PDB file of C-alpha atoms in Angstrom:
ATOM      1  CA  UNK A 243      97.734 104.320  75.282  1.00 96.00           C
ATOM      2  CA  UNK A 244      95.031 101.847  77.044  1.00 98.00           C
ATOM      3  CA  UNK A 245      97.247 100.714  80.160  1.00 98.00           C
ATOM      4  CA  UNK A 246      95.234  98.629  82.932  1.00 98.00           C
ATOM      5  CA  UNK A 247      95.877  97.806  86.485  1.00 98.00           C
ATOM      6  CA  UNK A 248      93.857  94.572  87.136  1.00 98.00           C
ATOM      7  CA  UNK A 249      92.605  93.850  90.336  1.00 98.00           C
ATOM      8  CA  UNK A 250      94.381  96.990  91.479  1.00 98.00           C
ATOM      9  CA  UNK A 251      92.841  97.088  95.061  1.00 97.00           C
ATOM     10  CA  UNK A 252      94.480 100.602  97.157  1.00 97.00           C
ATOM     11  CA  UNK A 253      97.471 100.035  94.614  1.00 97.00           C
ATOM     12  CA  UNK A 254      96.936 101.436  91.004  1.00 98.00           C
ATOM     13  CA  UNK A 255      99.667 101.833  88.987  1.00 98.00           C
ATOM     14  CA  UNK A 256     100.321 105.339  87.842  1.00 97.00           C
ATOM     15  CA  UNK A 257      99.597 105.774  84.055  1.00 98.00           C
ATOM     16  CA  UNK A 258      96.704 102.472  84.278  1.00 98.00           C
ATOM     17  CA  UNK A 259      93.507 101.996  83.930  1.00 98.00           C
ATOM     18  CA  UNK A 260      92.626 100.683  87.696  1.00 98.00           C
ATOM     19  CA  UNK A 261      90.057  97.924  87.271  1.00 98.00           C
ATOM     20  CA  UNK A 262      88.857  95.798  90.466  1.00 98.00           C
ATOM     21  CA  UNK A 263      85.427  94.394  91.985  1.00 97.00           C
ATOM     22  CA  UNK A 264      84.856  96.858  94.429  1.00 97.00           C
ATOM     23  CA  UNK A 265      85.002 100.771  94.001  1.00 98.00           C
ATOM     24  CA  UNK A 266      87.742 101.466  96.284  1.00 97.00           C
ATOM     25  CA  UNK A 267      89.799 104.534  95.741  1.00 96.00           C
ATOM     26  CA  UNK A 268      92.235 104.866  92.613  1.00 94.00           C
ATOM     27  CA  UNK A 269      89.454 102.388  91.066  1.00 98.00           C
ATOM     28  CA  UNK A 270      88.650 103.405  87.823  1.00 98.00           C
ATOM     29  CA  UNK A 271      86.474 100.490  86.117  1.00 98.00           C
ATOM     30  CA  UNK A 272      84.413  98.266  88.497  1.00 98.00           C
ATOM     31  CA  UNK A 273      84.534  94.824  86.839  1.00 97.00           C
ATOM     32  CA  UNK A 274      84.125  91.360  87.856  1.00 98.00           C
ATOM     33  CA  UNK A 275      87.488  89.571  85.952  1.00 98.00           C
ATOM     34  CA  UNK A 276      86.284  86.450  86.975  1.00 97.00           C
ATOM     35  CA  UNK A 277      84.067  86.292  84.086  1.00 95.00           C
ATOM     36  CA  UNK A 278      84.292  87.187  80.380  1.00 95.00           C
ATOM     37  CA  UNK A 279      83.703  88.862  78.546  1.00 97.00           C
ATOM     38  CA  UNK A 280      85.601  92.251  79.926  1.00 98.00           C
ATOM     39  CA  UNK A 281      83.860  95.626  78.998  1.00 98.00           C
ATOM     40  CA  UNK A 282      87.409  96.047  76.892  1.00 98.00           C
ATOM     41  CA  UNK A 283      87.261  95.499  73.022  1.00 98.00           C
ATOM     42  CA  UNK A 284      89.545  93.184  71.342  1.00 98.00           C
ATOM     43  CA  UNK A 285      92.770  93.847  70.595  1.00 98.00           C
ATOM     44  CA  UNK A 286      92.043  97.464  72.042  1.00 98.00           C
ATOM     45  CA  UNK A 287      94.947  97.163  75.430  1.00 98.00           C
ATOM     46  CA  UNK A 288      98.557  98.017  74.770  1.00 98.00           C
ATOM     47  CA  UNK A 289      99.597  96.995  78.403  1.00 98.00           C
ATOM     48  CA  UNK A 290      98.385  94.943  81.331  1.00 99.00           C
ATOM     49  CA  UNK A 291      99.850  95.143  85.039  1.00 98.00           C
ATOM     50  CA  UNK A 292      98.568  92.568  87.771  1.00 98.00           C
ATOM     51  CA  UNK A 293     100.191  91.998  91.082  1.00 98.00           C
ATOM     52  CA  UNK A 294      98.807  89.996  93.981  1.00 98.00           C
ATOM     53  CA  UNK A 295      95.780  88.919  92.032  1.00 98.00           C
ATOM     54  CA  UNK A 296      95.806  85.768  89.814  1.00 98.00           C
ATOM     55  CA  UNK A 297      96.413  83.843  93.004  1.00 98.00           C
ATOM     56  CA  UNK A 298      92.998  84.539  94.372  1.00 98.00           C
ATOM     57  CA  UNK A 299      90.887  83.243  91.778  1.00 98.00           C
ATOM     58  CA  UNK A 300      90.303  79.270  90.926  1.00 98.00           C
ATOM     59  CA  UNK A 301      91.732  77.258  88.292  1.00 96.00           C
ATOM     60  CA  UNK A 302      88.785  77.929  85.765  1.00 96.00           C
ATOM     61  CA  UNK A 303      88.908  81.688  86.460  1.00 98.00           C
ATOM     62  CA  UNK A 304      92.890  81.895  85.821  1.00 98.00           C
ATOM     63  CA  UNK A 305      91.710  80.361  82.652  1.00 97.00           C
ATOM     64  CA  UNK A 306      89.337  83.140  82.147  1.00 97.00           C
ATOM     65  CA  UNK A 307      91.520  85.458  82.974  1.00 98.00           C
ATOM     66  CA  UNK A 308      94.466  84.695  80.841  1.00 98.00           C
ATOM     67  CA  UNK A 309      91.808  84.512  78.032  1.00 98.00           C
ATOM     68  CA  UNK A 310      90.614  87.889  78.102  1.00 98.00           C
ATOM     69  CA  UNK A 311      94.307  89.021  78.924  1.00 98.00           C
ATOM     70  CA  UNK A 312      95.321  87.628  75.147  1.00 98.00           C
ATOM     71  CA  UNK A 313      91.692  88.847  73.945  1.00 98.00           C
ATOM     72  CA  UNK A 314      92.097  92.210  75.107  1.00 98.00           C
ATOM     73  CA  UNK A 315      95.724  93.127  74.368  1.00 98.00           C
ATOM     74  CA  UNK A 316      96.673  94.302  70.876  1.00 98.00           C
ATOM     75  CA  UNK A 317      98.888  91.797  68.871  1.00 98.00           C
ATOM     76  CA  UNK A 318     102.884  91.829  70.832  1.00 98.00           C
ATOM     77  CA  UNK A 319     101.327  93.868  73.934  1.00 98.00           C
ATOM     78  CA  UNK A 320     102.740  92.654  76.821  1.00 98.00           C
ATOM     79  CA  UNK A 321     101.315  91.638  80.194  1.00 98.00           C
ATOM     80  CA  UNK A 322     102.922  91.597  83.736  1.00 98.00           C
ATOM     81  CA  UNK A 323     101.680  89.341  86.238  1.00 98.00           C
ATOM     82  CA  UNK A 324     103.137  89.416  89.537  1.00 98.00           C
ATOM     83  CA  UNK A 325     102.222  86.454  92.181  1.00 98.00           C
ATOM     84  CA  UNK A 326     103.621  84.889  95.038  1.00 98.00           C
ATOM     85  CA  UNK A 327     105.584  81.936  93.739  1.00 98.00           C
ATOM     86  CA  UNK A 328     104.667  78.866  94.936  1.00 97.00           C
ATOM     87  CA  UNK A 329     107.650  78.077  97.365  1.00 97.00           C
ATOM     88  CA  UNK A 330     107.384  80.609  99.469  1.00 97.00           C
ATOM     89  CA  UNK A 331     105.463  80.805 102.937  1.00 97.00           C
ATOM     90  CA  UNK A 332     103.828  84.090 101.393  1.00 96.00           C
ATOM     91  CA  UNK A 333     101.706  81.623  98.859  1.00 97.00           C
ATOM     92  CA  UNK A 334     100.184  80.257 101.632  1.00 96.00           C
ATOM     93  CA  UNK A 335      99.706  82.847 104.365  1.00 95.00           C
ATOM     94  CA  UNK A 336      97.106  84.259 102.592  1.00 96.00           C
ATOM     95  CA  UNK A 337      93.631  82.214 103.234  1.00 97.00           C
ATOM     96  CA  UNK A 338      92.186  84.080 100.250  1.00 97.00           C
ATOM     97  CA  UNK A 339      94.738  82.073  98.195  1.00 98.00           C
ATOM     98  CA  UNK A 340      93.051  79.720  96.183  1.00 98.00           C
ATOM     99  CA  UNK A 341      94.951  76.187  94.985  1.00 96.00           C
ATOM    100  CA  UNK A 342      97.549  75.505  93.273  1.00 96.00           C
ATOM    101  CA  UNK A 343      99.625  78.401  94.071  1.00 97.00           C
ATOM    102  CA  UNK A 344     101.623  79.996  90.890  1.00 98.00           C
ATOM    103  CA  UNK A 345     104.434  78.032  89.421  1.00 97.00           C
ATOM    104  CA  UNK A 346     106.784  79.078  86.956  1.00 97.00           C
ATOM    105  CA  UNK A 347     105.189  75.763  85.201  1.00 96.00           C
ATOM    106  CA  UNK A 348     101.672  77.423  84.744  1.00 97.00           C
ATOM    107  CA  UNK A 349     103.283  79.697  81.674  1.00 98.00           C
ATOM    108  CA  UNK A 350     104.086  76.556  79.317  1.00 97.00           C
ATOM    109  CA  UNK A 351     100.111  76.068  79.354  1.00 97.00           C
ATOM    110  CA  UNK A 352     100.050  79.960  77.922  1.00 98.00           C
ATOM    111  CA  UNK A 353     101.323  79.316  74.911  1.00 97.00           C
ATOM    112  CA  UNK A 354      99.140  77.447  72.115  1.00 97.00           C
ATOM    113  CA  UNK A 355     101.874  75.038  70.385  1.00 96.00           C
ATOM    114  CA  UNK A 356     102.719  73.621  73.241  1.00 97.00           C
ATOM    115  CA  UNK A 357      99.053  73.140  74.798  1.00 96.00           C
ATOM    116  CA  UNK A 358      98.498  71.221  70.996  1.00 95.00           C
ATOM    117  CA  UNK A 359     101.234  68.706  71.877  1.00 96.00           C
ATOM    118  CA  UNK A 360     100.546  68.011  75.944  1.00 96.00           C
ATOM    119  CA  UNK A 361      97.409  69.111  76.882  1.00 93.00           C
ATOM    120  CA  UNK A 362      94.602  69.713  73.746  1.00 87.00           C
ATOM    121  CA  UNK A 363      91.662  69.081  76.068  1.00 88.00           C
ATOM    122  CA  UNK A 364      92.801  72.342  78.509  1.00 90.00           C
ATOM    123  CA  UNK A 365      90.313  75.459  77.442  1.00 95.00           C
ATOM    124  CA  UNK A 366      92.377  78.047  76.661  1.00 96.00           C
ATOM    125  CA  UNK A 367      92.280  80.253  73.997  1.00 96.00           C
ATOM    126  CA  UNK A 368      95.451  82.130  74.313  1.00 98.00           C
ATOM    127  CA  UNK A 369      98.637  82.379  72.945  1.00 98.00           C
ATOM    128  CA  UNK A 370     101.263  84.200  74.741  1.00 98.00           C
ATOM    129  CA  UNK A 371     105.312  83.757  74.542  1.00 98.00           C
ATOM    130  CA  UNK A 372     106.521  84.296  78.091  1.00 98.00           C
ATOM    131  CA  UNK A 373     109.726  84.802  80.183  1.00 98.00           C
ATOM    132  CA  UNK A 374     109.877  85.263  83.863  1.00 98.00           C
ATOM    133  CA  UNK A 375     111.853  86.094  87.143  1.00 97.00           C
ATOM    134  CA  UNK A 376     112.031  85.865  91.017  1.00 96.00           C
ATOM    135  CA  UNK A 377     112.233  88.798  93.476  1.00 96.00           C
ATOM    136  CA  UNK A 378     114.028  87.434  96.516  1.00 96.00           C
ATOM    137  CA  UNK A 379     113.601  86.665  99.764  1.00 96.00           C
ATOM    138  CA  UNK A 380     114.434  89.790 102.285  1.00 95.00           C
ATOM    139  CA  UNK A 381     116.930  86.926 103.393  1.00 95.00           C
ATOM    140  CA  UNK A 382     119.018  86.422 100.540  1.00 97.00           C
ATOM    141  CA  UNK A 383     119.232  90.195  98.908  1.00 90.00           C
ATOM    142  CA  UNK A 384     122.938  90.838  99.732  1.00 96.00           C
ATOM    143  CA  UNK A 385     124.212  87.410  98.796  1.00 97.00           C
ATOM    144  CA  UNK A 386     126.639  86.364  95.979  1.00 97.00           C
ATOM    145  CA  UNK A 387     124.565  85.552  92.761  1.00 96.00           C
ATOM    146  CA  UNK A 388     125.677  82.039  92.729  1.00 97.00           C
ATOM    147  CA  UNK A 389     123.944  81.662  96.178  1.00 97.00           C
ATOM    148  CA  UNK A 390     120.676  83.096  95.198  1.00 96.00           C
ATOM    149  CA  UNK A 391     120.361  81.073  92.375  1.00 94.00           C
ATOM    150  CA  UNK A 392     120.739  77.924  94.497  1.00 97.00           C
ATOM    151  CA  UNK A 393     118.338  78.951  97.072  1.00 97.00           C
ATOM    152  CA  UNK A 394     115.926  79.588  94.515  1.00 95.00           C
ATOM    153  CA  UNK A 395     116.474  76.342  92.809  1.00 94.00           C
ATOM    154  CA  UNK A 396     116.485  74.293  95.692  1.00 96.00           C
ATOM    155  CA  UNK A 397     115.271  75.716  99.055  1.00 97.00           C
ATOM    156  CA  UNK A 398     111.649  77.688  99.707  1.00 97.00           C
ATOM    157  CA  UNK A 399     111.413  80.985 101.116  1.00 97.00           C
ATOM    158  CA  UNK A 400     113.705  81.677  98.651  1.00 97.00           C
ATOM    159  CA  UNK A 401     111.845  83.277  95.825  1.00 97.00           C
ATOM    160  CA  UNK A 402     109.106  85.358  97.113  1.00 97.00           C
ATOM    161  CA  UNK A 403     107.464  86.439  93.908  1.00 98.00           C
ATOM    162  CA  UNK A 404     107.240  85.108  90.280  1.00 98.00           C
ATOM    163  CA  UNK A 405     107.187  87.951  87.907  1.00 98.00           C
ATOM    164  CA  UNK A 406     106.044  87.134  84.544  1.00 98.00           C
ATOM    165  CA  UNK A 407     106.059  88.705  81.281  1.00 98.00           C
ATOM    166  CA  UNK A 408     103.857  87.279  78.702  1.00 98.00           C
ATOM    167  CA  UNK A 409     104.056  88.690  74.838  1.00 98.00           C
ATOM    168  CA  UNK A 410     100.153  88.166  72.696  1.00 98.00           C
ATOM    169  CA  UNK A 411     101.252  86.199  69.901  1.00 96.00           C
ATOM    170  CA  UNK A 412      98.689  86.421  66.955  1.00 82.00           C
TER     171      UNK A 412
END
């Protein structure tokens, strides 16, 4: 199985493919994702992991990199993308962060139907069914469940990281 770690910095995932810009160690691939195309084949990647990543490249390049995501995945491979969501003081910390942070909002424009109806001018070619979740704040980890899902709903430095799952479709 073709697993990859993208933009795995010190932090590969055991089992991937490490794949980042610079050779550090547990880099496998050196590859700019910021561009396309990606040395992989089409339809040639039964899983991708990202964490701490997507956030650091611009609008267009998220675009890229979704692309090549649903380009390189086989059909119903999944994807896990892991950034800091965008209510928490961790989204900004980081000056490398570039703008808008993550939303959970940026996974409607994944999927093709609904980019026909509300946006048919935004270049993406992917389609990707999606579902997602929150780790928590350090702050909140041994409250009731009704609590945590108000903070996350209506306070920040709530939900520390959105963790999305995103299905190819096609």
């Amino acid at each position: 199985m073709m697993k990859l770690d993208l933009g795995c910095g010190l932090k590969k995932q055991e089992g991937h493919v490490g794949v980042d810009s610079l050779a550090l160690p547990g880099v496998d691939v050196v590859c700019d994702l910021r561009v396309s195309p990606w040395p992989w084949p089409d339809n040639s990647v039964d899983r991708v992991f990202s964490a701490h990543f997507v956030e650091h490249l611009t609008s267009a390049e998220r675009i890229t990199f979704f692309n090549e995501v649903w380009r390189v995945l086989k059909p119903n491979a999944e994807a896990e993308i892991i950034t800091p969501d965008w209510s928490h003081a961790s989204a900004y910390g980081d000056p490398t962060h570039q703008w808008p942070p993550m939303s959970h909002w940026y996974l409607v424009y994944l999927n093709k139907q609904w980019r026909e109806k509300n946006t048919p001018h935004v270049p993406y070619t992917c389609d990707f069914e999606t579902r997602y979740s929150y780790s928590l704040d350090e702050s909140l980890r041994d409250q009731a469940t009704d609590v945590k899902r108000f903070a996350v709903e209506h306070y920040t430095n709530s939900a520390r990281d959105l963790q999305a799952i995103l299905i190819k479709r096609g």
